[in-house]
PDB file of C-alpha atoms in Angstrom:
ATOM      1  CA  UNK A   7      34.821  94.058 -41.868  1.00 65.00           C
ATOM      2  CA  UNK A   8      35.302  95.979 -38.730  1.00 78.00           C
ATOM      3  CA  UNK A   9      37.103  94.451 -35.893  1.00 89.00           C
ATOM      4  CA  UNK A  10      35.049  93.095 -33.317  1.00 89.00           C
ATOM      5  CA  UNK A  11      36.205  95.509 -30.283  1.00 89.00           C
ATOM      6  CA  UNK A  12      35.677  98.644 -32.696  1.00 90.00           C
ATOM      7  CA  UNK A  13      32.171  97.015 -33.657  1.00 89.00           C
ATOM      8  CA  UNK A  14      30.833  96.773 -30.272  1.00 90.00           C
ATOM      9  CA  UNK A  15      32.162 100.179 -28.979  1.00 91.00           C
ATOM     10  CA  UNK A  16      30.907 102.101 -32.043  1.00 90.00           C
ATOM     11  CA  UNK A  17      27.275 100.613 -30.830  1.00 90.00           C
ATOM     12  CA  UNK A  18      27.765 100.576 -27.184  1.00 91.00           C
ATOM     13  CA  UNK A  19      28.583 104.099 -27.809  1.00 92.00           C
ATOM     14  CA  UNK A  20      25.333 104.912 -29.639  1.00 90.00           C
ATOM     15  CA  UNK A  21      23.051 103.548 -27.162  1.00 89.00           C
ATOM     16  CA  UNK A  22      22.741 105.360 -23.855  1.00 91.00           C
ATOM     17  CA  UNK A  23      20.893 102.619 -22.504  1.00 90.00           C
ATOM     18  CA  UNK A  24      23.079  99.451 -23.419  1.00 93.00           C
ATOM     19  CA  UNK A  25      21.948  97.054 -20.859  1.00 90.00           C
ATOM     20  CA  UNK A  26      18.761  98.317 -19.477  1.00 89.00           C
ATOM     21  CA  UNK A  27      16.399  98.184 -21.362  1.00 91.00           C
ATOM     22  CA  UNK A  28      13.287  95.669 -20.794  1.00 91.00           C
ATOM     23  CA  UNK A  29      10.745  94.220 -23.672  1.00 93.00           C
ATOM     24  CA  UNK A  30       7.448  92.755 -22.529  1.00 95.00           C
ATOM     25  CA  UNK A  31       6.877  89.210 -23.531  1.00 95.00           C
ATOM     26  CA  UNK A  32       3.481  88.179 -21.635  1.00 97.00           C
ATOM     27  CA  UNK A  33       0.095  89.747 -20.722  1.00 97.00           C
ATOM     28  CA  UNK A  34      -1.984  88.131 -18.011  1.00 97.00           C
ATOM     29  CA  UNK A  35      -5.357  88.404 -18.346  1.00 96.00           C
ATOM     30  CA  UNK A  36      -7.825  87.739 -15.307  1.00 95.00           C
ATOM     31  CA  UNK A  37     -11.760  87.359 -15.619  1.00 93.00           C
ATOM     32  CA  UNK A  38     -14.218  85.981 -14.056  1.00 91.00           C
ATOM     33  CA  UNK A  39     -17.819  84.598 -14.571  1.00 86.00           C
ATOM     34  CA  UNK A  40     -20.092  83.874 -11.849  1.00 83.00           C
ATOM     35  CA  UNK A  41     -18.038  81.664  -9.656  1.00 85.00           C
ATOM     36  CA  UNK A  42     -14.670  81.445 -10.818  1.00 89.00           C
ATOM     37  CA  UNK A  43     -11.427  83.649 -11.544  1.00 91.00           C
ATOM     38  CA  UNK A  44      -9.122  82.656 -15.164  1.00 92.00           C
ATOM     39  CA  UNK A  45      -6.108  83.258 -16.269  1.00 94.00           C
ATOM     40  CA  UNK A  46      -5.423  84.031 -20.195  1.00 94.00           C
ATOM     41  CA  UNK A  47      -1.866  84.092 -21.153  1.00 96.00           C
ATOM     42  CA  UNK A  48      -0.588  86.434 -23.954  1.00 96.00           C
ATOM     43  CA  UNK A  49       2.335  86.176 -25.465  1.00 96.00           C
ATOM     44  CA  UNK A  50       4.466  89.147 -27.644  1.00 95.00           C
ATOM     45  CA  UNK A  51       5.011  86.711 -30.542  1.00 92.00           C
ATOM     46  CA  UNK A  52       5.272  89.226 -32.944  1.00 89.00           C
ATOM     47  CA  UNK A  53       8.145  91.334 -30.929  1.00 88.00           C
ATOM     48  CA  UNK A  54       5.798  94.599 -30.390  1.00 93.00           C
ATOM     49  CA  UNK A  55       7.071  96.935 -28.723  1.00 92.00           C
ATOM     50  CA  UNK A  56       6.190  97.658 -24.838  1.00 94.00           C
ATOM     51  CA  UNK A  57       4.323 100.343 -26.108  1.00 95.00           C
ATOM     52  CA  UNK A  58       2.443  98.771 -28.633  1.00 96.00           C
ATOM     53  CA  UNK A  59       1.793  95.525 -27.408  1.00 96.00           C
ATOM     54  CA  UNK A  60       0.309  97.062 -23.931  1.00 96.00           C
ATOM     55  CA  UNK A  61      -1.825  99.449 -26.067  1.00 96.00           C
ATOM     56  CA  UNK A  62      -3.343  96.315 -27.688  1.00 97.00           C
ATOM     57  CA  UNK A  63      -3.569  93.870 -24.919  1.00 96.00           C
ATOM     58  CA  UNK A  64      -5.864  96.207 -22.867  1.00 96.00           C
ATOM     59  CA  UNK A  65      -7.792  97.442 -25.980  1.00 96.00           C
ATOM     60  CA  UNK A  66      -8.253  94.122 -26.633  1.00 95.00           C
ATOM     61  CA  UNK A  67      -8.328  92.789 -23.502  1.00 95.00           C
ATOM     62  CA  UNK A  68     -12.679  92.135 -23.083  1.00 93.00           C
ATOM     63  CA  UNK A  69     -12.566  90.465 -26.400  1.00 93.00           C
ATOM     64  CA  UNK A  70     -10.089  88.126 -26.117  1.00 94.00           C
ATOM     65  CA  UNK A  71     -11.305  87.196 -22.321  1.00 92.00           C
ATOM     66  CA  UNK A  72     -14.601  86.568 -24.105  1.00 91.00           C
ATOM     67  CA  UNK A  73     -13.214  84.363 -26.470  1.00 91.00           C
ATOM     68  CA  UNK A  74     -11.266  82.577 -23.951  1.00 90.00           C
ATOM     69  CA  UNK A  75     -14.620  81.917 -22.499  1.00 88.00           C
ATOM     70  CA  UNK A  76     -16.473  80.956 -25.634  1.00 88.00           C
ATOM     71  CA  UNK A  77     -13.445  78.395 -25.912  1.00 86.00           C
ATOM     72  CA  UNK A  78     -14.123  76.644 -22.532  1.00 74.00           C
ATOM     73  CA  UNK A  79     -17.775  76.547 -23.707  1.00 70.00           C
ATOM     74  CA  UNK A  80     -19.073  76.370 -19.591  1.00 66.00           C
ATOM     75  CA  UNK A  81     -18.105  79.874 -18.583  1.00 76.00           C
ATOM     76  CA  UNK A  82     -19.094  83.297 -19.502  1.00 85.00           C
ATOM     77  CA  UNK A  83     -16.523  86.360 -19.156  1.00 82.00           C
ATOM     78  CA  UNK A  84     -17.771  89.068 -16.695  1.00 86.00           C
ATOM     79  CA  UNK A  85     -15.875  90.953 -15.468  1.00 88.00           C
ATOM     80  CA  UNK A  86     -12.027  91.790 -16.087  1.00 92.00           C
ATOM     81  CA  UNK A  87     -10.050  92.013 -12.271  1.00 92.00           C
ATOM     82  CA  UNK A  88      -6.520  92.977 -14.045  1.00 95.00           C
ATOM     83  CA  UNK A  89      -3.574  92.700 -16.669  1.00 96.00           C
ATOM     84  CA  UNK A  90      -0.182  91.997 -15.910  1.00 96.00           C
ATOM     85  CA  UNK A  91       2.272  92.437 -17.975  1.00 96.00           C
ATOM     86  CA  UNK A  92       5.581  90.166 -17.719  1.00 95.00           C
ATOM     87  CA  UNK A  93       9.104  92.133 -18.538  1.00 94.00           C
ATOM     88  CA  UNK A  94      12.599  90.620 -19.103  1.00 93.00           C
ATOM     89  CA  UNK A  95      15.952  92.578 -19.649  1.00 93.00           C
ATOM     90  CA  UNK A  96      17.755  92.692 -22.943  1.00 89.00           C
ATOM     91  CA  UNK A  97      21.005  91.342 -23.243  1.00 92.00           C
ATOM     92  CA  UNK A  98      22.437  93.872 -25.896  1.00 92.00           C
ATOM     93  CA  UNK A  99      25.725  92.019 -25.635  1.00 93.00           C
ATOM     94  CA  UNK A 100      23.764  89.061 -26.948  1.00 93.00           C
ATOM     95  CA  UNK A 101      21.840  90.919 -29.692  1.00 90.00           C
ATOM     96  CA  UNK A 102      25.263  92.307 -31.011  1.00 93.00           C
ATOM     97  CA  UNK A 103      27.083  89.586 -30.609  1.00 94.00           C
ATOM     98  CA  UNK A 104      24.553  87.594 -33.064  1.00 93.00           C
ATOM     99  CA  UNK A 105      24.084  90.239 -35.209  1.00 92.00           C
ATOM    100  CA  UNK A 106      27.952  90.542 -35.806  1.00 94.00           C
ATOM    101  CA  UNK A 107      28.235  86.886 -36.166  1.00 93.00           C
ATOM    102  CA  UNK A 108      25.798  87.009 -39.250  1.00 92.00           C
ATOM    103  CA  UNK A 109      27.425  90.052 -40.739  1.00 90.00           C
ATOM    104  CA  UNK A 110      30.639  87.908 -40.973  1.00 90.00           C
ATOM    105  CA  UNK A 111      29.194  84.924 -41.829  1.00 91.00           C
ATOM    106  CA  UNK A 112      27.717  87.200 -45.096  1.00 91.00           C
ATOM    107  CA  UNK A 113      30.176  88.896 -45.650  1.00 88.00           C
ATOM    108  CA  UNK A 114      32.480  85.600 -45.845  1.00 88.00           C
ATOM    109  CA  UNK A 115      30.141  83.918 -47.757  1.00 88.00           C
ATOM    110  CA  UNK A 116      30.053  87.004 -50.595  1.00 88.00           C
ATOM    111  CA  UNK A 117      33.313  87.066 -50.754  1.00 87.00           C
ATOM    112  CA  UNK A 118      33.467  83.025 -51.710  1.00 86.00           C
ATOM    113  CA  UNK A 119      30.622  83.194 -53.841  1.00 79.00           C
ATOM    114  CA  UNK A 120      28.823  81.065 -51.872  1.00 70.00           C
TER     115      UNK A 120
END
């Protein structure tokens, strides 16, 4: 196994961005209907990417503000006003620092047969 320090410098070293990157984790829908404006909260709960997840939240955006609608069973879905996306950093000390722990903890536990 590769010593910790070595570990984290090898893949601070291969990331130019170590620290600043961002991953969307919400999409905030607003409609209307005749009188009213709604809110319909998406979450990323598969882990798309930003890319990937925006492209589907506003190509998907009418349908799932219609079945929001369908769900309240009083309202009918107008008109879209906007999507807002919610962003939060990654902590790539965190992400390493729980992938190394579960490399050791495999490794240890091949080399006991466990």
């Amino acid at each position: 196994m590769v010593a910790y320090g070595i570990a984290k410098a090898r893949a601070m070293a291969n990331r130019t961005d170590w620290n600043e990157r961002t991953e969307i984790t919400k999409a905030v829908i607003t409609w209307f209907d005749a009188d009213y404006e709604y809110e319909l909260e998406i979450e990323n709960e598969d882990r798309m990417d930003n890319e990937e997840f925006t492209a589907w939240v506003e190509e998907n955006a009418e349908s799932l503000a219609k079945a929001d609608a369908e769900e309240d069973s009083t309202t009918v879905c107008e008109e879209i006003d906007s999507i807002d996306f919610t962003e939060k950093e990654i902590d790539d000390d965190a992400l390493f620092d729980e992938e190394y722990e579960n490399a050791c903890e495999f490794e240890w536990e091949s080399m006991t047969g466990r």
